[in-house]
mmCIF file of C-alpha atoms in Angstrom:
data_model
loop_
_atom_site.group_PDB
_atom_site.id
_atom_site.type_symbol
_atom_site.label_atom_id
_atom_site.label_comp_id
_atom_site.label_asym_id
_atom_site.label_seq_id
_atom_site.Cartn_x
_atom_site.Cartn_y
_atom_site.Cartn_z
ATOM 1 C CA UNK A 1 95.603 216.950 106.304
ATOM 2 C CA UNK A 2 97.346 220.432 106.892
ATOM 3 C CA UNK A 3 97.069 220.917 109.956
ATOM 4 C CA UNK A 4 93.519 223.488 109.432
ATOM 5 C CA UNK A 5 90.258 221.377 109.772
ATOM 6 C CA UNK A 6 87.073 223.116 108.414
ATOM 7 C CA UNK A 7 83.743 221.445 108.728
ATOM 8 C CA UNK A 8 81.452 220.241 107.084
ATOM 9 C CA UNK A 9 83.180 220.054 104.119
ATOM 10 C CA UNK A 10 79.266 220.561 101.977
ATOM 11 C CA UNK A 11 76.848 222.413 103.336
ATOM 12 C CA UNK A 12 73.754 223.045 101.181
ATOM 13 C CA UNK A 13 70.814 225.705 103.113
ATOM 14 C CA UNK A 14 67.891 227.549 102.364
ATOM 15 C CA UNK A 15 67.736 231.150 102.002
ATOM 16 C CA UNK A 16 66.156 231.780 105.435
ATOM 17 C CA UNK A 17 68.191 229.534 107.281
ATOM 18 C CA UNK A 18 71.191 229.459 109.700
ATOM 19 C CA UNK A 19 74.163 227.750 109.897
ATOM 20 C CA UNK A 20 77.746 227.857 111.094
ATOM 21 C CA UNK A 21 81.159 227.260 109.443
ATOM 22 C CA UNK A 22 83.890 225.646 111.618
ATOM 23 C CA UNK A 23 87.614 226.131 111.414
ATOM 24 C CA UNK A 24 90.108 224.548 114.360
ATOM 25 C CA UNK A 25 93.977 224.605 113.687
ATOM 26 C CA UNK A 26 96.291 222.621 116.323
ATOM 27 C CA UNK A 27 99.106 224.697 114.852
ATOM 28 C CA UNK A 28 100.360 226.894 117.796
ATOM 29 C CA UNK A 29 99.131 229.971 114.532
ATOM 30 C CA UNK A 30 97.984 232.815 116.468
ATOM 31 C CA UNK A 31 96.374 234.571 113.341
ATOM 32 C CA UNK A 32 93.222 233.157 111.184
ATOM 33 C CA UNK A 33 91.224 234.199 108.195
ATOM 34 C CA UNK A 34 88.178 233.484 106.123
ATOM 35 C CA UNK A 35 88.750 233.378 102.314
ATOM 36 C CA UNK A 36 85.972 233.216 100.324
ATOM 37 C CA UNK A 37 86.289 231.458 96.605
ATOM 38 C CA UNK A 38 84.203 232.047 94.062
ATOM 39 C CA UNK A 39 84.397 230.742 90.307
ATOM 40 C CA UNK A 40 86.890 232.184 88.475
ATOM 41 C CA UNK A 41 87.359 234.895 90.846
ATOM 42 C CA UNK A 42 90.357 235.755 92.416
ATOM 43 C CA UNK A 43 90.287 234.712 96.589
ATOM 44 C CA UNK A 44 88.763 237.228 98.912
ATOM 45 C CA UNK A 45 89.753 237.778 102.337
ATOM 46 C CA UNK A 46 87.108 237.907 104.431
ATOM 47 C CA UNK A 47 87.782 238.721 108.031
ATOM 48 C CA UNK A 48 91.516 238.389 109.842
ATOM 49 C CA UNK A 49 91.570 237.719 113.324
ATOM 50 C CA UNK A 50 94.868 238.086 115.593
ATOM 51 C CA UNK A 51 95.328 236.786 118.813
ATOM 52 C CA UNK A 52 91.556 236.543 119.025
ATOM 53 C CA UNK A 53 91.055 240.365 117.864
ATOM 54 C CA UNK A 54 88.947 241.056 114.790
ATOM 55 C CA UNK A 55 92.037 243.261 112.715
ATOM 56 C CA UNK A 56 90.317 243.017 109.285
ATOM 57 C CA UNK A 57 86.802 243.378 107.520
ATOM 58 C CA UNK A 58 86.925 243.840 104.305
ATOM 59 C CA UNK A 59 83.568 244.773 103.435
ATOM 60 C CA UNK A 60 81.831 241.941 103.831
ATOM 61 C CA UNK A 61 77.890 241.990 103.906
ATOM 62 C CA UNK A 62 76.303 241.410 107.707
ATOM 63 C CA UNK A 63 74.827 238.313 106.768
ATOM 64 C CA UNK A 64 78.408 237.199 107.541
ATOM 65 C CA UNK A 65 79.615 236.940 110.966
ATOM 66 C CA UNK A 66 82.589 235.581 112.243
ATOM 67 C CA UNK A 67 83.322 234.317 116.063
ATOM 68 C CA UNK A 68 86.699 233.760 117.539
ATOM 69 C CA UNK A 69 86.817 232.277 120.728
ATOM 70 C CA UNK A 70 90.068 231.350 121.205
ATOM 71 C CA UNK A 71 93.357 230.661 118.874
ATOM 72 C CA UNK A 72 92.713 227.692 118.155
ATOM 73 C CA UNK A 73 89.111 227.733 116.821
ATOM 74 C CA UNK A 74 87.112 230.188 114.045
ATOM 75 C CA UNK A 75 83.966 230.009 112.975
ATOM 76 C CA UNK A 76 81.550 231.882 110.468
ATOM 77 C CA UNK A 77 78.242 232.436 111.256
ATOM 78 C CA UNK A 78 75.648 232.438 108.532
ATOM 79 C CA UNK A 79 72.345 233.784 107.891
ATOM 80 C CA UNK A 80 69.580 234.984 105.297
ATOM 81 C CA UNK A 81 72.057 234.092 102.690
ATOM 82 C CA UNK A 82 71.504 234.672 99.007
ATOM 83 C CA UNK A 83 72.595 232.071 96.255
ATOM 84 C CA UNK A 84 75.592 234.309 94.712
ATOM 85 C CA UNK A 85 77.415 233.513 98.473
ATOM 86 C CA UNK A 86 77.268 229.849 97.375
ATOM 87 C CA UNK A 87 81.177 229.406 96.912
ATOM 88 C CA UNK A 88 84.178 227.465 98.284
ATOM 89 C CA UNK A 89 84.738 228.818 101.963
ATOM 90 C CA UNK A 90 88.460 228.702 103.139
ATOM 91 C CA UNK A 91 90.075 229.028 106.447
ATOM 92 C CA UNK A 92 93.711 229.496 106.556
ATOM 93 C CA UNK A 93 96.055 230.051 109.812
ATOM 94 C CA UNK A 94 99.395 231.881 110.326
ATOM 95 C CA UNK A 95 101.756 231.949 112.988
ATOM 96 C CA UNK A 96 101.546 235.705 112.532
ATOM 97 C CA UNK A 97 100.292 238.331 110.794
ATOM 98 C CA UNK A 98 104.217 239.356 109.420
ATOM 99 C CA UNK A 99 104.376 238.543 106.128
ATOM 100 C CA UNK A 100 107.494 236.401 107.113
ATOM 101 C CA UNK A 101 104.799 233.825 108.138
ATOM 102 C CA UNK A 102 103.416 231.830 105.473
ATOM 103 C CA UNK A 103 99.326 230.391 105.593
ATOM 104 C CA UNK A 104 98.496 227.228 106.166
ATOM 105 C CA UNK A 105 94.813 226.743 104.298
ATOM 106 C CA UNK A 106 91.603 223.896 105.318
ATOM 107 C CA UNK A 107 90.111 222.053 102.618
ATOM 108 C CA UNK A 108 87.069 224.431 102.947
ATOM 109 C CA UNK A 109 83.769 224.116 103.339
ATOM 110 C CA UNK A 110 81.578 224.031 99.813
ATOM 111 C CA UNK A 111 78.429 226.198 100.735
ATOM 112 C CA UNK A 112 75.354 225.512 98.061
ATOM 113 C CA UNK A 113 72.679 228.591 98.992
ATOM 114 C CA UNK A 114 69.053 227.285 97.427
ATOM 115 C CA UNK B 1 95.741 249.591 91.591
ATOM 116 C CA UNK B 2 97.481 246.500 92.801
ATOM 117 C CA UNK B 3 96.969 243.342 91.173
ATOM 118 C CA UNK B 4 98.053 240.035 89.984
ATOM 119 C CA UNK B 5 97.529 238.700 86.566
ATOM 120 C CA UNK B 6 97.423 235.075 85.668
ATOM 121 C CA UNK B 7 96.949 235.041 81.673
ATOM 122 C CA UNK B 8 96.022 231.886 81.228
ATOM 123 C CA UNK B 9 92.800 230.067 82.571
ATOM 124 C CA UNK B 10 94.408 226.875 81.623
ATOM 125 C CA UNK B 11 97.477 225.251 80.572
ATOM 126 C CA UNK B 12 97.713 221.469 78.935
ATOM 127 C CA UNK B 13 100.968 219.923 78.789
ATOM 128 C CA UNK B 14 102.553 216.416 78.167
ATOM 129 C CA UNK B 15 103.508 214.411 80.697
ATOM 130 C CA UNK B 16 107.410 214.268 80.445
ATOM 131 C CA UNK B 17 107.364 218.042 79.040
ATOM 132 C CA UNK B 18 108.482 221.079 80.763
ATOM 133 C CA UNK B 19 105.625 223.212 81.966
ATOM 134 C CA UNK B 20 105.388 227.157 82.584
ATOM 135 C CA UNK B 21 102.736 228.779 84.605
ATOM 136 C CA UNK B 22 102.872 232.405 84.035
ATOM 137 C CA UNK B 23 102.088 235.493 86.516
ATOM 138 C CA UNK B 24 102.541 239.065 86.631
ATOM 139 C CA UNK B 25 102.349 241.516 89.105
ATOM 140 C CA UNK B 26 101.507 245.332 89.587
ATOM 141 C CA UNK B 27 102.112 246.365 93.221
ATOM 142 C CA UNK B 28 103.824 249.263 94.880
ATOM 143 C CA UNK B 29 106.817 248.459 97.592
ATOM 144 C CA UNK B 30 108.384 244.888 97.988
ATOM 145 C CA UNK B 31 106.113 242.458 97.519
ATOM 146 C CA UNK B 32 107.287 238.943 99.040
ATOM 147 C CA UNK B 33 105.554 236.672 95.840
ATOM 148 C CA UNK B 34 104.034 232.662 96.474
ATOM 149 C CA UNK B 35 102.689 229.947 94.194
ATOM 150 C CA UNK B 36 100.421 228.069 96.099
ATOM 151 C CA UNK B 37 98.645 224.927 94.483
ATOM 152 C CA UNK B 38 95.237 223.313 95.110
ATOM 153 C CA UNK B 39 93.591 220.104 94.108
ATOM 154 C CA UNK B 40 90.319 218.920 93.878
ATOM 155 C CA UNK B 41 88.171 219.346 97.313
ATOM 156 C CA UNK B 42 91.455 220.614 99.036
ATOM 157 C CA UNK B 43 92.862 223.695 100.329
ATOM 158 C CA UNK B 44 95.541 225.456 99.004
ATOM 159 C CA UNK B 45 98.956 224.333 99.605
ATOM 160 C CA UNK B 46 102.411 226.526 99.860
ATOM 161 C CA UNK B 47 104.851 225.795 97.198
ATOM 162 C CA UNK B 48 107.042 228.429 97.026
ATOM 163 C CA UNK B 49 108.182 231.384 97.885
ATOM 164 C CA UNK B 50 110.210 234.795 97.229
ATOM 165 C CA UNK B 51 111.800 237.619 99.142
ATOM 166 C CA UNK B 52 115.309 238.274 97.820
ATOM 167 C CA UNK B 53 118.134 237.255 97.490
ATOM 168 C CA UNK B 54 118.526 234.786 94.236
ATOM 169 C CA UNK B 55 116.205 235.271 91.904
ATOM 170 C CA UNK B 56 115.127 231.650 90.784
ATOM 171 C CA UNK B 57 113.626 230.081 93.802
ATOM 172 C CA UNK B 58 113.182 226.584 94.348
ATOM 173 C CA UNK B 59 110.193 224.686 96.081
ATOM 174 C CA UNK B 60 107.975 221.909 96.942
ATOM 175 C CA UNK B 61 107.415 218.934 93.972
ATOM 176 C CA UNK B 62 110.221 219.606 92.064
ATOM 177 C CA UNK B 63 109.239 223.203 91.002
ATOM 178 C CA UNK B 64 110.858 225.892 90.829
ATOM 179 C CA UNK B 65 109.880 230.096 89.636
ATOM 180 C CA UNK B 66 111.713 232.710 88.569
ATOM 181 C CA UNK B 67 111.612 235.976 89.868
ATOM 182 C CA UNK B 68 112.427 238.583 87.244
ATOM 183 C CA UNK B 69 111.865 242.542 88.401
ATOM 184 C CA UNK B 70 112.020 244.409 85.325
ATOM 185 C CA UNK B 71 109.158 242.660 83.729
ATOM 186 C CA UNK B 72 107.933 242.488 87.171
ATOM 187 C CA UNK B 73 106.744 238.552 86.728
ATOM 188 C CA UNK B 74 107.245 235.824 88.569
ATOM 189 C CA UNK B 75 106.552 232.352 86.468
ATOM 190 C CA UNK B 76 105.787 229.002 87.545
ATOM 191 C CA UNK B 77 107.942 226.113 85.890
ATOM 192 C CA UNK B 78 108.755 222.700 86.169
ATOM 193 C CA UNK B 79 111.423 220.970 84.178
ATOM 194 C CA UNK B 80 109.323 217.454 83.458
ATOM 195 C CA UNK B 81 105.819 217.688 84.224
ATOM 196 C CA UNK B 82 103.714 214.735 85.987
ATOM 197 C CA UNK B 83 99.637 213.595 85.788
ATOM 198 C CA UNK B 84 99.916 214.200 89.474
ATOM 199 C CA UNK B 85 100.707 218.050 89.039
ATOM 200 C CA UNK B 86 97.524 218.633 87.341
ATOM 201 C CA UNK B 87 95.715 221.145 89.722
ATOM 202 C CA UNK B 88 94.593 224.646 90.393
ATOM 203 C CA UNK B 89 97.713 226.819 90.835
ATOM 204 C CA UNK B 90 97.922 230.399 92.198
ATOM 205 C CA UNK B 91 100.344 233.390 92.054
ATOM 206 C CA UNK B 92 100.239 235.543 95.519
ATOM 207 C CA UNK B 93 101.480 238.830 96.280
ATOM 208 C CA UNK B 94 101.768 239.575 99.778
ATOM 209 C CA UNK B 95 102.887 243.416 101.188
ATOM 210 C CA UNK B 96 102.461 245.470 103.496
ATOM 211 C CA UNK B 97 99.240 248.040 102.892
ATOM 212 C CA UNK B 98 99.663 250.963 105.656
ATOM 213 C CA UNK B 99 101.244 248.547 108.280
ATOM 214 C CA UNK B 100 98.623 245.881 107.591
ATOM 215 C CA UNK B 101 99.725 242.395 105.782
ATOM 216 C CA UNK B 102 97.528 241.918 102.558
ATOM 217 C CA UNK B 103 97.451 239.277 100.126
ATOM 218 C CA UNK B 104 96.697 239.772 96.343
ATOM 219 C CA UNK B 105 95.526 236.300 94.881
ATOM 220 C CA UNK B 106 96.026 235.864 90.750
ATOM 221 C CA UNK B 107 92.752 233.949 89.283
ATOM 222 C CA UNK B 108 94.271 230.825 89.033
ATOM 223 C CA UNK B 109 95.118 228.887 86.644
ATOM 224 C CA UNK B 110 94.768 225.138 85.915
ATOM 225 C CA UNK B 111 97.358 222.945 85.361
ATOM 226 C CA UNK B 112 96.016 219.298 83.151
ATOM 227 C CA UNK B 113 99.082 217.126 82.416
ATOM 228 C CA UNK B 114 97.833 214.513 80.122
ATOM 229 C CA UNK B 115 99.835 210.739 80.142
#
């Protein structure tokens, strides 16, 4: 393990249902992200939180929302999904947002969208 | 635009051979440049990383990259490859975008060692 838990790991749903993504990091990182991995698609950043502040959004679709209650702990809300967001859902942790600080990435959660 | 080019979708190599994982890079500024790898059902994992300073960098597993500016690449090599290393690896830019961190991920490419 890294150090970034994600759960679950597989998550199939329905179209019309809603579910949450988990992410905790015992790190001391004070910055998180969602990455979102698609087949042969480059990674896509998601959302960036710092020090439990939303700093990023990169133009993700509302179906999407993401919760930061403390540093420790992300999570993504989702609902009334469509099948092309089926993909490989990663959270990754930094002790900053400087680009001196390198990510530390969860196993991910594998989201199925039927 | 900025972006990072990974050529090859996949590369096969012999166990015992020396392997090269190629990447290229179009970004304004000074980009700080990572390899990350991932296997199967895990997240990615750092193996490198360069800033300045000498321009082949060492790293994680016995590999090692080279950092070359005028043809603005920064390859992935190892000198004797193992079964183990097969994987999913990625090139990553990271610089700064009008004060804000952002990370350009290559498309990956995979890695099959065969014994």
């Amino acid at each position: 393990e890294t150090g970034v838990t994600q759960t679950p790991r597989h998550l199939v749903m329905g179209m019309t249902n809603k579910k949450s993504l988990k992410c905790e990091q015992h790190l001391g990182h004070n910055a998180m992200y969602w990455y979102k991995q698609s087949a042969k698609k480059p990674l896509e950043l998601m959302f960036v939180y710092s020090l439990e502040e939303r700093v990023e959004n990169n133009s993700v679709p509302s179906r999407f929302s993401p919760e930061c209650p403390n540093s420790s702990h992300l999570f993504l809300h989702l609902h009334t999904l469509q099948p092309e967001d089926s993909a490989l859902y990663l959270c990754a942790s930094s002790q900053g947002v400087d680009r001196n600080y390198g990510y530390t990435f969860g196993s991910g959660t594998r989201l199925t969208v039927v | 635009a900025q972006s990072v080019a990974q050529p090859e979708d996949q590369v096969n190599v012999a166990e015992g051979n020396p392997l090269t994982v190629k990447c290229t890079y179009s970004v304004s500024g000074n980009p700080y440049l990572f390899w990350y790898v991932q296997y199967p059902n895990r997240g990615l994992q750092f193996l490198l990383k360069y800033i300045t300073g000498d321009n082949l960098v060492k790293g994680s597993y016995g590999f090692e990259a080279e950092f070359n500016k005028s043809q603005t690449s920064f390859h992935l090599k190892k000198p004797s490859a193992l079964v183990s290393d097969s994987a999913l690896y990625f090139c990553v830019v990271d610089r700064m975008d009008t004060g804000r961190r952002a990370l350009t991920f290559g498309s990956g490419t995979r890695l099959q060692v065969q014994p």
